[in-house]
mmCIF file of C-alpha atoms and ligand atoms in Angstrom:
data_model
loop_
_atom_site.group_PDB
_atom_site.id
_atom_site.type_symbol
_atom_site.label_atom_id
_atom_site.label_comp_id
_atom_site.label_asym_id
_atom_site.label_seq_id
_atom_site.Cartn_x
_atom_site.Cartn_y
_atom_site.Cartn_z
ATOM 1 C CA UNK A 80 4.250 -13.373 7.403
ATOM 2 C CA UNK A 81 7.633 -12.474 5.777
ATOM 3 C CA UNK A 82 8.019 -8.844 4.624
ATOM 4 C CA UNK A 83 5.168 -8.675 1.848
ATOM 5 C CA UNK A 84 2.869 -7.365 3.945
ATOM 6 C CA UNK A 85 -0.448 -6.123 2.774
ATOM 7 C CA UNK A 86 -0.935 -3.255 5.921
ATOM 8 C CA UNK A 87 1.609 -0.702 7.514
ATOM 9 C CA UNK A 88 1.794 -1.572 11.649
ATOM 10 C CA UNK A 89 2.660 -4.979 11.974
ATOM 11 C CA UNK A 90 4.859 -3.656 15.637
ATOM 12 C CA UNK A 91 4.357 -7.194 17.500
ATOM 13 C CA UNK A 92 5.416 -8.959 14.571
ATOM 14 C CA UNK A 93 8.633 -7.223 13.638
ATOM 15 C CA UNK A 94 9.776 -6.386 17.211
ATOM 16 C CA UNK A 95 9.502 -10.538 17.933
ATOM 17 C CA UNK A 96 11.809 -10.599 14.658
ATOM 18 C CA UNK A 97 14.336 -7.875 15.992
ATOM 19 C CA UNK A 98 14.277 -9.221 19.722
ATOM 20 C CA UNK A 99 12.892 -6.023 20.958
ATOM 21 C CA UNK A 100 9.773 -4.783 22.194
ATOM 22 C CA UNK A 101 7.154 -3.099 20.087
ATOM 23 C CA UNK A 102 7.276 0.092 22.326
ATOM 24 C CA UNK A 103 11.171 0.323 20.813
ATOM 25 C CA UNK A 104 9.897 0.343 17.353
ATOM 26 C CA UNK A 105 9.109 4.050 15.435
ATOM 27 C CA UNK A 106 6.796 2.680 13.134
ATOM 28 C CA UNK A 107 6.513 4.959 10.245
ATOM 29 C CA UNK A 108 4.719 2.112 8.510
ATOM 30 C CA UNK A 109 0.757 3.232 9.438
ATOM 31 C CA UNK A 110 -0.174 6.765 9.281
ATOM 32 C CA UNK A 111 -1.463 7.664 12.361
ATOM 33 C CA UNK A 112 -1.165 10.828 14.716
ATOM 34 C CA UNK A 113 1.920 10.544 16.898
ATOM 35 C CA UNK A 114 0.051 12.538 19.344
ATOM 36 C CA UNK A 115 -3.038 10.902 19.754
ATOM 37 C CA UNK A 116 -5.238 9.844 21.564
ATOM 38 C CA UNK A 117 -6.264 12.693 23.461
ATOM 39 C CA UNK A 118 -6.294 12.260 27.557
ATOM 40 C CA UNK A 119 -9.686 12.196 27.813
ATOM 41 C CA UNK A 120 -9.831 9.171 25.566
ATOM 42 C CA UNK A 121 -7.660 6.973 28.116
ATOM 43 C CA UNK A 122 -9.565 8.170 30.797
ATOM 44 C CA UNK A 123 -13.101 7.569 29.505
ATOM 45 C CA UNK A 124 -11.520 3.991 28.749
ATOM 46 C CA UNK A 125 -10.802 3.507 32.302
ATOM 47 C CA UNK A 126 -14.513 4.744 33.547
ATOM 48 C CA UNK A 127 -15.564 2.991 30.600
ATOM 49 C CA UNK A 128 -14.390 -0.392 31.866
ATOM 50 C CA UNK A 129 -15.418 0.607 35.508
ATOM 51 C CA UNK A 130 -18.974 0.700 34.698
ATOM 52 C CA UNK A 131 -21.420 -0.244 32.273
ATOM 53 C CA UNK A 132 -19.890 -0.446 28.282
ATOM 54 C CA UNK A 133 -17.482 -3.271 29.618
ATOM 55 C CA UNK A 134 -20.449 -5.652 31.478
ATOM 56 C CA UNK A 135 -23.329 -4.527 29.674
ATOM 57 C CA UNK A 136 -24.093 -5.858 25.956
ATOM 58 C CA UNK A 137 -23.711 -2.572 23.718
ATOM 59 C CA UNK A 138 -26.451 -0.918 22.602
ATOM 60 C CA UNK A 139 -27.590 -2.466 19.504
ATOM 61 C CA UNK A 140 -28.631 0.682 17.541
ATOM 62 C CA UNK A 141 -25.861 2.305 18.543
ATOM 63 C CA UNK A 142 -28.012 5.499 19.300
ATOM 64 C CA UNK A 143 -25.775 7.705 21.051
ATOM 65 C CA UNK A 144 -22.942 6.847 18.970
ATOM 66 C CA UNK A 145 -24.762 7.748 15.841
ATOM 67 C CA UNK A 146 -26.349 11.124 17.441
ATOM 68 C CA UNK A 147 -22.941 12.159 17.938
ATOM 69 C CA UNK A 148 -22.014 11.525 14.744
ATOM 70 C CA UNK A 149 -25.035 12.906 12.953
ATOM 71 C CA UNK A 150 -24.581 16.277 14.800
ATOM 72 C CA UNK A 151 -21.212 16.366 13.255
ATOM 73 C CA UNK A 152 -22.093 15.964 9.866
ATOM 74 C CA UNK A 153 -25.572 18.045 10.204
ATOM 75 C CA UNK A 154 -27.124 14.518 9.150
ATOM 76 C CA UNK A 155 -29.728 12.249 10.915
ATOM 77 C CA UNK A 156 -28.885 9.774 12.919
ATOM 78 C CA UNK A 157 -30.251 6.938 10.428
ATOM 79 C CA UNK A 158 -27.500 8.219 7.790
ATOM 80 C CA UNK A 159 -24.985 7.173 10.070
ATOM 81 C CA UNK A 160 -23.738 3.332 10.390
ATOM 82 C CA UNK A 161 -20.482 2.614 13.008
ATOM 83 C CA UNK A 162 -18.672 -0.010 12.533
ATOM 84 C CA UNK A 163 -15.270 -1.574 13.940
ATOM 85 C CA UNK A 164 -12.548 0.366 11.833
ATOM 86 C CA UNK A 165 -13.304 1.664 8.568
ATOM 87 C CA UNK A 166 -12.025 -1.759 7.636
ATOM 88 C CA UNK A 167 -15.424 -3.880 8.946
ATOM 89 C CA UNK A 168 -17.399 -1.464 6.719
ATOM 90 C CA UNK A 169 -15.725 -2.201 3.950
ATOM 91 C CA UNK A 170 -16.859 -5.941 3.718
ATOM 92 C CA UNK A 171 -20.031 -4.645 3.758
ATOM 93 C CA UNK A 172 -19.902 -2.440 0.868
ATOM 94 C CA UNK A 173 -18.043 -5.006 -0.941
ATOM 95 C CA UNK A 174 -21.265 -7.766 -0.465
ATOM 96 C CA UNK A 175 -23.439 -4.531 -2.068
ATOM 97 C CA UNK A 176 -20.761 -3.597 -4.565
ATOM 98 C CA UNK A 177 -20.257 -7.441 -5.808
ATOM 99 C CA UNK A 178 -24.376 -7.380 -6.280
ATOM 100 C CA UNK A 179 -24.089 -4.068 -8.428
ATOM 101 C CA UNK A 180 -21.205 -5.678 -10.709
ATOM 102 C CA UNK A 181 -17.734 -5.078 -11.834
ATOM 103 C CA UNK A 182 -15.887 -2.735 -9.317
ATOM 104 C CA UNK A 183 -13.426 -0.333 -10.199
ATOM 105 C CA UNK A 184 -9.953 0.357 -8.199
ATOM 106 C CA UNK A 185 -7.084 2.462 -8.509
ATOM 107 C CA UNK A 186 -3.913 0.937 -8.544
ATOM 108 C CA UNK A 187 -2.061 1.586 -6.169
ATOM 109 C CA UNK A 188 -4.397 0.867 -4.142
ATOM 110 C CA UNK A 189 -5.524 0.282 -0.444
ATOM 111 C CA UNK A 190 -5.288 -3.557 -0.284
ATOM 112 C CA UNK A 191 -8.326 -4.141 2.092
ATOM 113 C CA UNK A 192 -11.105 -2.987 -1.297
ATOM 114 C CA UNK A 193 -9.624 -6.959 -3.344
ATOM 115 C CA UNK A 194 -9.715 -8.071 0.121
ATOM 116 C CA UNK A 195 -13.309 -7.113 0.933
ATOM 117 C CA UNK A 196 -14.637 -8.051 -2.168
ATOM 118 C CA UNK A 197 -13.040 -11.443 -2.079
ATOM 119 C CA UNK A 198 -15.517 -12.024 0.504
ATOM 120 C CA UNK A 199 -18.258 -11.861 -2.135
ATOM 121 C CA UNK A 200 -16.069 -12.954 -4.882
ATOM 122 C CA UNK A 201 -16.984 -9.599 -6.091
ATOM 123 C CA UNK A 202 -15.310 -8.730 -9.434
ATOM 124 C CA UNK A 203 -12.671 -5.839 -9.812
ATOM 125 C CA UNK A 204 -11.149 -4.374 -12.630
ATOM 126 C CA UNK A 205 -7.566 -2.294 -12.028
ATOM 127 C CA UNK A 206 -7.413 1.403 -12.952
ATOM 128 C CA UNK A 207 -3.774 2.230 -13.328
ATOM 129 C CA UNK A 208 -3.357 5.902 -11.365
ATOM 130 C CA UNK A 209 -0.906 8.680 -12.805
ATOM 131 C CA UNK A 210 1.660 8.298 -10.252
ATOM 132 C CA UNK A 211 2.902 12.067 -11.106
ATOM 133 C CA UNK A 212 -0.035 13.760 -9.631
ATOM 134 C CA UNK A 213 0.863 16.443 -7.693
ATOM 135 C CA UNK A 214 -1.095 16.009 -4.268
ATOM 136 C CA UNK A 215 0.186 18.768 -2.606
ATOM 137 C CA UNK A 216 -3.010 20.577 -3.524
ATOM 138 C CA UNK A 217 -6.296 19.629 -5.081
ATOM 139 C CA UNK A 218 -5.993 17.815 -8.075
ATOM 140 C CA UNK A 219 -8.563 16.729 -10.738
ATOM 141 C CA UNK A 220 -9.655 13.116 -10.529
ATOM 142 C CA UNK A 221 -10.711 13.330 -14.608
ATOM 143 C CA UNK A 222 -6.965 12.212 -15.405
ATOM 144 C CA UNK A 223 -7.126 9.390 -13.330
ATOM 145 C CA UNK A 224 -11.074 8.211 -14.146
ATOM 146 C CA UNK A 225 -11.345 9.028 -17.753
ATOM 147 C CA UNK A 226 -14.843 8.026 -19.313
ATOM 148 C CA UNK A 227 -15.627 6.043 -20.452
ATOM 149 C CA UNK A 228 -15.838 3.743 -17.399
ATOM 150 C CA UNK A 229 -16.034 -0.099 -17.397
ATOM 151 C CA UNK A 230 -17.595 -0.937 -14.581
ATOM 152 C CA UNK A 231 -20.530 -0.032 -12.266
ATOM 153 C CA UNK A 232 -18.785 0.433 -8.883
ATOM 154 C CA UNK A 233 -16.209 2.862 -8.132
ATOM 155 C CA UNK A 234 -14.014 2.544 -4.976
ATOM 156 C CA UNK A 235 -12.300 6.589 -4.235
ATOM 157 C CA UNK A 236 -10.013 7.213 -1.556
ATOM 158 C CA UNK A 237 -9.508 11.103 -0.473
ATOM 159 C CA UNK A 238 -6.912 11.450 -0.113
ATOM 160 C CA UNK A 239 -5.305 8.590 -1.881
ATOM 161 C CA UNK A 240 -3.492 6.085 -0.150
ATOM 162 C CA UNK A 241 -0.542 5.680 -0.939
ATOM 163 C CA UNK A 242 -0.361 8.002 -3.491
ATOM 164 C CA UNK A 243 -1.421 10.966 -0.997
ATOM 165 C CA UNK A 244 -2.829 12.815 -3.903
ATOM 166 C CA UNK A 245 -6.103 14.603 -2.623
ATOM 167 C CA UNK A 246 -9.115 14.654 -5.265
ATOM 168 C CA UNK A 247 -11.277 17.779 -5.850
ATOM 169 C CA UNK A 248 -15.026 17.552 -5.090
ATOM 170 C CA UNK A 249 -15.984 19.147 -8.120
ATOM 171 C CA UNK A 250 -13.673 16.661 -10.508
ATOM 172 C CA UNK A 251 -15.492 13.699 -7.956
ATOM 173 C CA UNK A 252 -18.757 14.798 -8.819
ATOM 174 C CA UNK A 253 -19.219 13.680 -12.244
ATOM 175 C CA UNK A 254 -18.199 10.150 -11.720
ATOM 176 C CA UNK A 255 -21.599 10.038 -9.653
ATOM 177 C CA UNK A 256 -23.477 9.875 -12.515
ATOM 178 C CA UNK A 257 -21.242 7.405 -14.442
ATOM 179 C CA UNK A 258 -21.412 4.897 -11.926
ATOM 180 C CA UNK A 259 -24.700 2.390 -10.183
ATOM 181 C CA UNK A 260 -22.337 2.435 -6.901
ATOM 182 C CA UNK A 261 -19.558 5.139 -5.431
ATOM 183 C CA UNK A 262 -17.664 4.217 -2.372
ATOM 184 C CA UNK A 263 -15.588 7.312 -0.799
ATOM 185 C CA UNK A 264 -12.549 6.294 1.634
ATOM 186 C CA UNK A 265 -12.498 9.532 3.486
ATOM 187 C CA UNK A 266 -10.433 7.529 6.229
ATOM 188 C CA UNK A 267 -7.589 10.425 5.989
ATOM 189 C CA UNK A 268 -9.321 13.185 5.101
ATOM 190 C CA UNK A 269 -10.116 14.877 8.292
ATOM 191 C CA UNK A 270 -5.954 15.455 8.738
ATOM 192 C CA UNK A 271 -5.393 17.106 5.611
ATOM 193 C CA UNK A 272 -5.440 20.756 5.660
ATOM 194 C CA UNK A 273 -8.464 21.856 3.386
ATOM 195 C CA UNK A 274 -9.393 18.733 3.110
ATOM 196 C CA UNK A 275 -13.028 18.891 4.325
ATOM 197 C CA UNK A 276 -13.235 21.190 1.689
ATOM 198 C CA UNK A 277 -13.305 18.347 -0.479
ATOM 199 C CA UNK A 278 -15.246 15.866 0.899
ATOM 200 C CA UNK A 279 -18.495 14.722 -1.094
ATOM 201 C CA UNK A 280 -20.632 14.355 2.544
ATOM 202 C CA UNK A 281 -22.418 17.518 1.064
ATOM 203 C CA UNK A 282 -23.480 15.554 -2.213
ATOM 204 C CA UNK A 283 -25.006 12.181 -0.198
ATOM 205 C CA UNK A 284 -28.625 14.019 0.277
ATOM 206 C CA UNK A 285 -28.607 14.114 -3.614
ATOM 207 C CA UNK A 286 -26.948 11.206 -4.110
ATOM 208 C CA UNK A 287 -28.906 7.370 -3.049
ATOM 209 C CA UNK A 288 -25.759 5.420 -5.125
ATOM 210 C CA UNK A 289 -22.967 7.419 -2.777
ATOM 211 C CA UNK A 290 -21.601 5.789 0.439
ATOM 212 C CA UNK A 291 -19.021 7.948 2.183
ATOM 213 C CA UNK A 292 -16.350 6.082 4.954
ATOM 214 C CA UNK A 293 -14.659 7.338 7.140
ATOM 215 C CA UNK A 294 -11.935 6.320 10.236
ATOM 216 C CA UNK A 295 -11.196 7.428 13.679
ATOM 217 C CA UNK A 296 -8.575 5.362 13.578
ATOM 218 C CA UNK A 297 -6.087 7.845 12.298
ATOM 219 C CA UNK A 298 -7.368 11.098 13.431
ATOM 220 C CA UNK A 299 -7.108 10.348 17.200
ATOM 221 C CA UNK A 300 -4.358 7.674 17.273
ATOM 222 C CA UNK A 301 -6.605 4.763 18.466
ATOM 223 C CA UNK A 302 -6.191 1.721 15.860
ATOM 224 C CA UNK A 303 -6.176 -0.673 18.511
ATOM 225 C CA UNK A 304 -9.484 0.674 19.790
ATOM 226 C CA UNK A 305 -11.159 0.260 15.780
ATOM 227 C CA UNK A 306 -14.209 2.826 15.287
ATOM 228 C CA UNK A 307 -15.130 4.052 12.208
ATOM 229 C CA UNK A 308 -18.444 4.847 10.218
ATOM 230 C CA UNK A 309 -20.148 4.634 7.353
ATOM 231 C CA UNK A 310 -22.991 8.251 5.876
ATOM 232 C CA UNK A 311 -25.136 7.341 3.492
ATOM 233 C CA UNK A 312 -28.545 6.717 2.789
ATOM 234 C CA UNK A 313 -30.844 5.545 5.881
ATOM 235 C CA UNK A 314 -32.295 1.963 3.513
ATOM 236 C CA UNK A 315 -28.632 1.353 2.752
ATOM 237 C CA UNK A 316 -26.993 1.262 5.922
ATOM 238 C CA UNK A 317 -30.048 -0.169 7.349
ATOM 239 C CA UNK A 318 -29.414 -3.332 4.817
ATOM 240 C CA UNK A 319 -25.845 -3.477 5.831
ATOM 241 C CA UNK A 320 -26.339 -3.411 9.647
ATOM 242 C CA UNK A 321 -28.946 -6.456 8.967
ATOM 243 C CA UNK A 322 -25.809 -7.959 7.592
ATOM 244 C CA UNK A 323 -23.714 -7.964 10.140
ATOM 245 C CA UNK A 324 -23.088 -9.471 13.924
ATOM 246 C CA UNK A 325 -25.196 -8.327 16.508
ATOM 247 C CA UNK A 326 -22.135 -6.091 18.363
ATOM 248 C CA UNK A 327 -19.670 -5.163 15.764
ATOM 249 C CA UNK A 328 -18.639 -2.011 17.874
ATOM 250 C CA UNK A 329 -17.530 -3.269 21.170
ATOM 251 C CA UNK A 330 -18.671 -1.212 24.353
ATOM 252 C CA UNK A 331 -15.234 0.445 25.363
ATOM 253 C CA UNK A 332 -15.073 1.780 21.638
ATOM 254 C CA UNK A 333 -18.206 3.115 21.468
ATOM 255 C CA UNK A 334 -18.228 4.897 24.619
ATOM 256 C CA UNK A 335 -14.874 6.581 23.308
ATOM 257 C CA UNK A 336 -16.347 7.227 20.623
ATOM 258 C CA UNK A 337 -19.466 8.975 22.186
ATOM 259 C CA UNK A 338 -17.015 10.803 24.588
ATOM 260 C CA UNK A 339 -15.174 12.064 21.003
ATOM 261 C CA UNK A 340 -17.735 13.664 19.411
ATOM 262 C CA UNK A 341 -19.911 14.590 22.111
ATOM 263 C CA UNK A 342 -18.610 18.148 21.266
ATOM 264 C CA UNK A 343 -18.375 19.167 17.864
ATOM 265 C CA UNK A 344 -16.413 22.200 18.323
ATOM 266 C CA UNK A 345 -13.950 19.921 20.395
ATOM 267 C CA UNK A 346 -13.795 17.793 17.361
ATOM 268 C CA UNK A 347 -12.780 20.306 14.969
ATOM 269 C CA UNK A 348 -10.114 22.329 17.171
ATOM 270 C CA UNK A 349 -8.639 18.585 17.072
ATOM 271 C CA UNK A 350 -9.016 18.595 13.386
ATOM 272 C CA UNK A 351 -7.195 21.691 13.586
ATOM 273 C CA UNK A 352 -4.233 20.865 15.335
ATOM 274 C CA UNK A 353 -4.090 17.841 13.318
ATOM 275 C CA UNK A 354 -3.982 19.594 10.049
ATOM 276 C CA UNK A 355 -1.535 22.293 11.308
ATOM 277 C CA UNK A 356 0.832 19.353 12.077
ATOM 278 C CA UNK A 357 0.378 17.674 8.636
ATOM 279 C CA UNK A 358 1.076 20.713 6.778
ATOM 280 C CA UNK A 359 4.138 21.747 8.751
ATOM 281 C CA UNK A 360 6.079 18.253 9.004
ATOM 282 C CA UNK A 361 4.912 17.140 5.256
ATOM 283 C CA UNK A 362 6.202 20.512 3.716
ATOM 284 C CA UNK A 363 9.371 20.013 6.246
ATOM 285 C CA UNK A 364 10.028 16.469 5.134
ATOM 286 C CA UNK A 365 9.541 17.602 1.750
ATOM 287 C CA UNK A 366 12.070 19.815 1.594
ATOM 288 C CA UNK A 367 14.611 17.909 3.474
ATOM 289 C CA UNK A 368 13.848 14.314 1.867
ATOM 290 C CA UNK A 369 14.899 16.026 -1.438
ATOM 291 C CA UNK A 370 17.967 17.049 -0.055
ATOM 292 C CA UNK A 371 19.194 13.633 0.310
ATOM 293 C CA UNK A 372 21.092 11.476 -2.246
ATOM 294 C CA UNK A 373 19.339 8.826 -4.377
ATOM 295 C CA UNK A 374 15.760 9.042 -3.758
ATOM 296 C CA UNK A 375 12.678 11.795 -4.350
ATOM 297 C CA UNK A 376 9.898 12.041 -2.878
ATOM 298 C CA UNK A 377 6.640 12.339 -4.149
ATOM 299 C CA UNK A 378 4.577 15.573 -3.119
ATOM 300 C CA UNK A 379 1.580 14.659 -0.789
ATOM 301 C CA UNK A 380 -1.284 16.298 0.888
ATOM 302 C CA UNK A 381 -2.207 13.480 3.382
ATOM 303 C CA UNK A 382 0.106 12.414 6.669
ATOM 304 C CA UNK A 383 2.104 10.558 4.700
ATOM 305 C CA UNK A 384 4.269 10.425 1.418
ATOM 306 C CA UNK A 385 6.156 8.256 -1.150
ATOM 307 C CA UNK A 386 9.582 8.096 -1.426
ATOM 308 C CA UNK A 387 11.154 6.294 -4.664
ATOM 309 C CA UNK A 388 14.585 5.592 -6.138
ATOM 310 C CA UNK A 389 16.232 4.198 -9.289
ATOM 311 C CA UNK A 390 16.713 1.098 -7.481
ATOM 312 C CA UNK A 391 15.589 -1.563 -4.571
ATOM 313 C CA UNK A 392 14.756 0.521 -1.386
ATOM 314 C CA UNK A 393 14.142 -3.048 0.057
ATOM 315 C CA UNK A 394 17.638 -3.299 1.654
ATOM 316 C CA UNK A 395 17.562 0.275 3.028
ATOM 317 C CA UNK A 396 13.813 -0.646 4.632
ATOM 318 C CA UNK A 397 15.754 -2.941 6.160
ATOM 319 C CA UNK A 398 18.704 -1.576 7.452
ATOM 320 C CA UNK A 399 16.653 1.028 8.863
ATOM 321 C CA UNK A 400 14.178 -2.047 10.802
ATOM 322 C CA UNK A 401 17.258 -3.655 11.643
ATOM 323 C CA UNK A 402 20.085 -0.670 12.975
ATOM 324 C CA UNK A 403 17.705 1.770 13.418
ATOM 325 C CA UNK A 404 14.378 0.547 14.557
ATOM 326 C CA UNK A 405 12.535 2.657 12.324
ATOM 327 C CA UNK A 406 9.691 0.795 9.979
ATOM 328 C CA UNK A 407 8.523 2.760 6.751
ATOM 329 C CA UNK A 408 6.251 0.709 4.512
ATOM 330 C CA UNK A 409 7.473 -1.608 2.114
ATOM 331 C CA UNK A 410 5.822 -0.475 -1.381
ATOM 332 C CA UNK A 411 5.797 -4.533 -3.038
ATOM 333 C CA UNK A 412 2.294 -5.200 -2.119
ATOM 334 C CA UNK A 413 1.032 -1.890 -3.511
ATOM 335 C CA UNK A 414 0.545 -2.997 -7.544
ATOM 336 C CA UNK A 415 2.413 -0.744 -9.608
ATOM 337 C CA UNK A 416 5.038 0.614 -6.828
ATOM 338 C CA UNK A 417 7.083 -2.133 -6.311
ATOM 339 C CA UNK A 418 10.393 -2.308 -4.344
ATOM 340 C CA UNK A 419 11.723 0.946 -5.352
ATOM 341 C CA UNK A 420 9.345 2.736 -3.841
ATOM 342 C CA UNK A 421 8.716 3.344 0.330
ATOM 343 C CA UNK A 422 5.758 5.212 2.118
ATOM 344 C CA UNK A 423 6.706 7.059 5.347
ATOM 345 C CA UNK A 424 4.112 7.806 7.967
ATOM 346 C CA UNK A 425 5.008 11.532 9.647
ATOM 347 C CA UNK A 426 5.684 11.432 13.176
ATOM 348 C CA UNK A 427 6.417 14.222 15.788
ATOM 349 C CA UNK A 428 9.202 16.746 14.657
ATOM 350 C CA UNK A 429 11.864 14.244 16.965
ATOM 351 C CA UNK A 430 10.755 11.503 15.030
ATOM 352 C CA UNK A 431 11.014 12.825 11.785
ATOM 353 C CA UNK A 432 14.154 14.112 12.249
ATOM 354 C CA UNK A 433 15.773 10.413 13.641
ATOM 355 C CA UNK A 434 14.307 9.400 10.277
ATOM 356 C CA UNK A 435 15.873 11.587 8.198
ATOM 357 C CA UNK A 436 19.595 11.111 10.566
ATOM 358 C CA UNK A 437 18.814 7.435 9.581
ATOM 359 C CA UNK A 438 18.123 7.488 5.995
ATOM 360 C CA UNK A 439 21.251 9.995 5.831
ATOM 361 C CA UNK A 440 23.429 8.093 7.245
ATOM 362 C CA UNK A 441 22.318 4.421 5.536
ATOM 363 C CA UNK A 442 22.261 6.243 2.113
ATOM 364 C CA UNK A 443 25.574 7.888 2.547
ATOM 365 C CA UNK A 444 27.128 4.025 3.708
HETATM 366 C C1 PLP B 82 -7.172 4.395 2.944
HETATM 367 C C2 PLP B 82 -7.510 3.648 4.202
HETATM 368 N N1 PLP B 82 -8.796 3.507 4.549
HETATM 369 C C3 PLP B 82 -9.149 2.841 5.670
HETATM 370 C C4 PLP B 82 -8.209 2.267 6.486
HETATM 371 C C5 PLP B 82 -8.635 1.466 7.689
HETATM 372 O O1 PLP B 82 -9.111 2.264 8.719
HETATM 373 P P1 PLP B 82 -9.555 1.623 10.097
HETATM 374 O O2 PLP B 82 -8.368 1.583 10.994
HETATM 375 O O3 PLP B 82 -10.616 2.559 10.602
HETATM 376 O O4 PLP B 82 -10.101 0.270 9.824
HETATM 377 C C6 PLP B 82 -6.859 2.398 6.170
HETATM 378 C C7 PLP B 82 -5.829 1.797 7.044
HETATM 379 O O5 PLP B 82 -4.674 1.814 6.777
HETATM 380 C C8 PLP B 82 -6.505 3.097 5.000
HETATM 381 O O6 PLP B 82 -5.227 3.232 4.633
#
């Protein structure tokens, strides 16, 4: 696939093009926690594919899935859609978003909203982000969204990917009235510290023309497992699961998934730890990215940040893939970065700190 590539964690790929194996690699590249998933997940996979969830067909509704889910997010269960990764979901609110009209997406952007409404060939317009945002803390979206708006479908992701920049729930609000259609990415929002405090879950009740998504994926280190969910209103998701294939959540993923969130206050001392981790390594990297010659990086609330320079940071991606084993993600396919720029996923304090001897010692060559 060469090195424009259009997702972070492409392991298999680039360990067949160093000659090593993927479990060599410290991919930076996808933001995920390094110290996920929990132990109970790998055991309730192995009961999982003792028993029933790998022989049986899964339940179609989903039921206990969505129970869990709804007790969560002090929702009913018919608010609640899963669906394989975040990423499934999206196609689906790209086929409602390409009904509704021109879409609206911030570039830089995640690249799976063009791909989703491709599907459709749903129409998109670009809206060019300030990249000087400072997302350390909650910012105001108004910069970013300014009325008026051309368009009748906004795409939001909170906290912006790549940017990191995390939008305030009161600056989000407004745009619900502007707009026939709002789709929230809240994939990384349950790792950022304060985050919840932002989400716009509270405003769905109020709100028929909000759809909120959201990822597992990330939170408990499972993105080969794919589980993720959609809240919003019960006629809605009800359209979109008539959509789709009969079993888009496999068995083994849903019976994680049940296992997950089968206690709530589990859930959030997970969220916890989480968010204490993001906090300390991203204020850590922070301090000692800027420290090094040649490149700044950009101030983030999310698990992840930007790093730019004056020039190419294509041939130090590189040479860290290639001497170091370490993949950050390349910026090119993100429009408006480009090749000066580089996003680096945190990893455990070890990790971070053999990323920072490695960018030291390539930048000082
Ligand atoms: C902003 C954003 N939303 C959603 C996803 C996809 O999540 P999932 O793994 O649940 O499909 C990603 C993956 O990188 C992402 O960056």
């Amino acid at each position: 696939m060469g090195s424009l590539q259009r997702h972070g964690g492409n392991q298999a790929a680039t360990a067949a093009r160093l000659g090593c194996r993927p479990s060599q690699l410290l991919d930076a590249s996808a933001s995920l926690v390094p110290f996920g998933p929990p132990w109970f997940v790998r055991r309730s996979l192995m009961w999982a594919g003792l028993t029933a969830p790998l022989r049986a067909y899964p339940d179609r509704s989903y039921a206990g899935l969505r129970r869990g889910l709804a007790r969560l997010h002090g929702l009913e269960p018919d608010w609640l859609l899963p669906g394989n990764g975040a990423a499934e979901l999206f196609t689906w609110a790209a086929r409602d978003a390409a009904a509704a009209g021109l879409s609206v997406l911030a570039q830089p952007g995640f690249a799976d909203y063009p791909r989703a409404l491709a599907c459709w060939d749903g129409a998109w317009r670009p809206q060019p982000l300030p990249m000087q945002v400072d997302g350390s803390a909650a910012v105001g979206a108004a910069q970013a969204y300014p009325a008026p708006p051309a368009g009748e479908v906004l795409w939001l992701t909170n906290p912006h990917n790549p940017t990191g920049a995390l939008w305030t729930r009161a600056s989000l609000e407004p745009l619900l009235q502007r707009f026939h259609l709002v789709i929230a990415d809240e994939a990384f929002l349950p790792l950022v510290p304060g985050g919840e405090a932002q989400s716009l879950i509270p405003l769905l009740p109020m709100h028929p023309n909000l759809v909120v998504i959201r990822s597992l994926t990330k939170l408990y280190g499972i993105a080969g497992l794919r589980l993720g969910y959609a809240l919003g209103h019960p006629e809605r998701l009800a359209q979109w699961a008539s959509w789709r294939d009969p079993w888009p959540v496999n068995g083994l993923a849903a019976a994680v998934g049940e296992r997950l969130l089968a206690d709530p206050a589990a859930y959030r001392s997970w969220c916890g730890r989480v968010q204490r981790w993001t906090g300390r390594e991203g204020a850590w990297l922070q301090r000692r990215l800027a420290q090094l010659p040649g490149i700044t990086p950009l101030p983030s609330a999310a698990n992840f940040l930007l790093i730019r320079a004056e020039h190419s940071l294509v041939p130090l991606r590189q040479a860290l893939e290639r001497r170091h084993h370490i993949l950050l993600r390349d910026c090119r396919s993100f429009e408006g970065l480009g090749e000066n720029w580089l996003r680096i996923g945190y990893q455990s304090h070890r990790n971070n700190r053999r990323i920072l001897r490695a960018l030291r010692q390539e930048l000082g060559r």
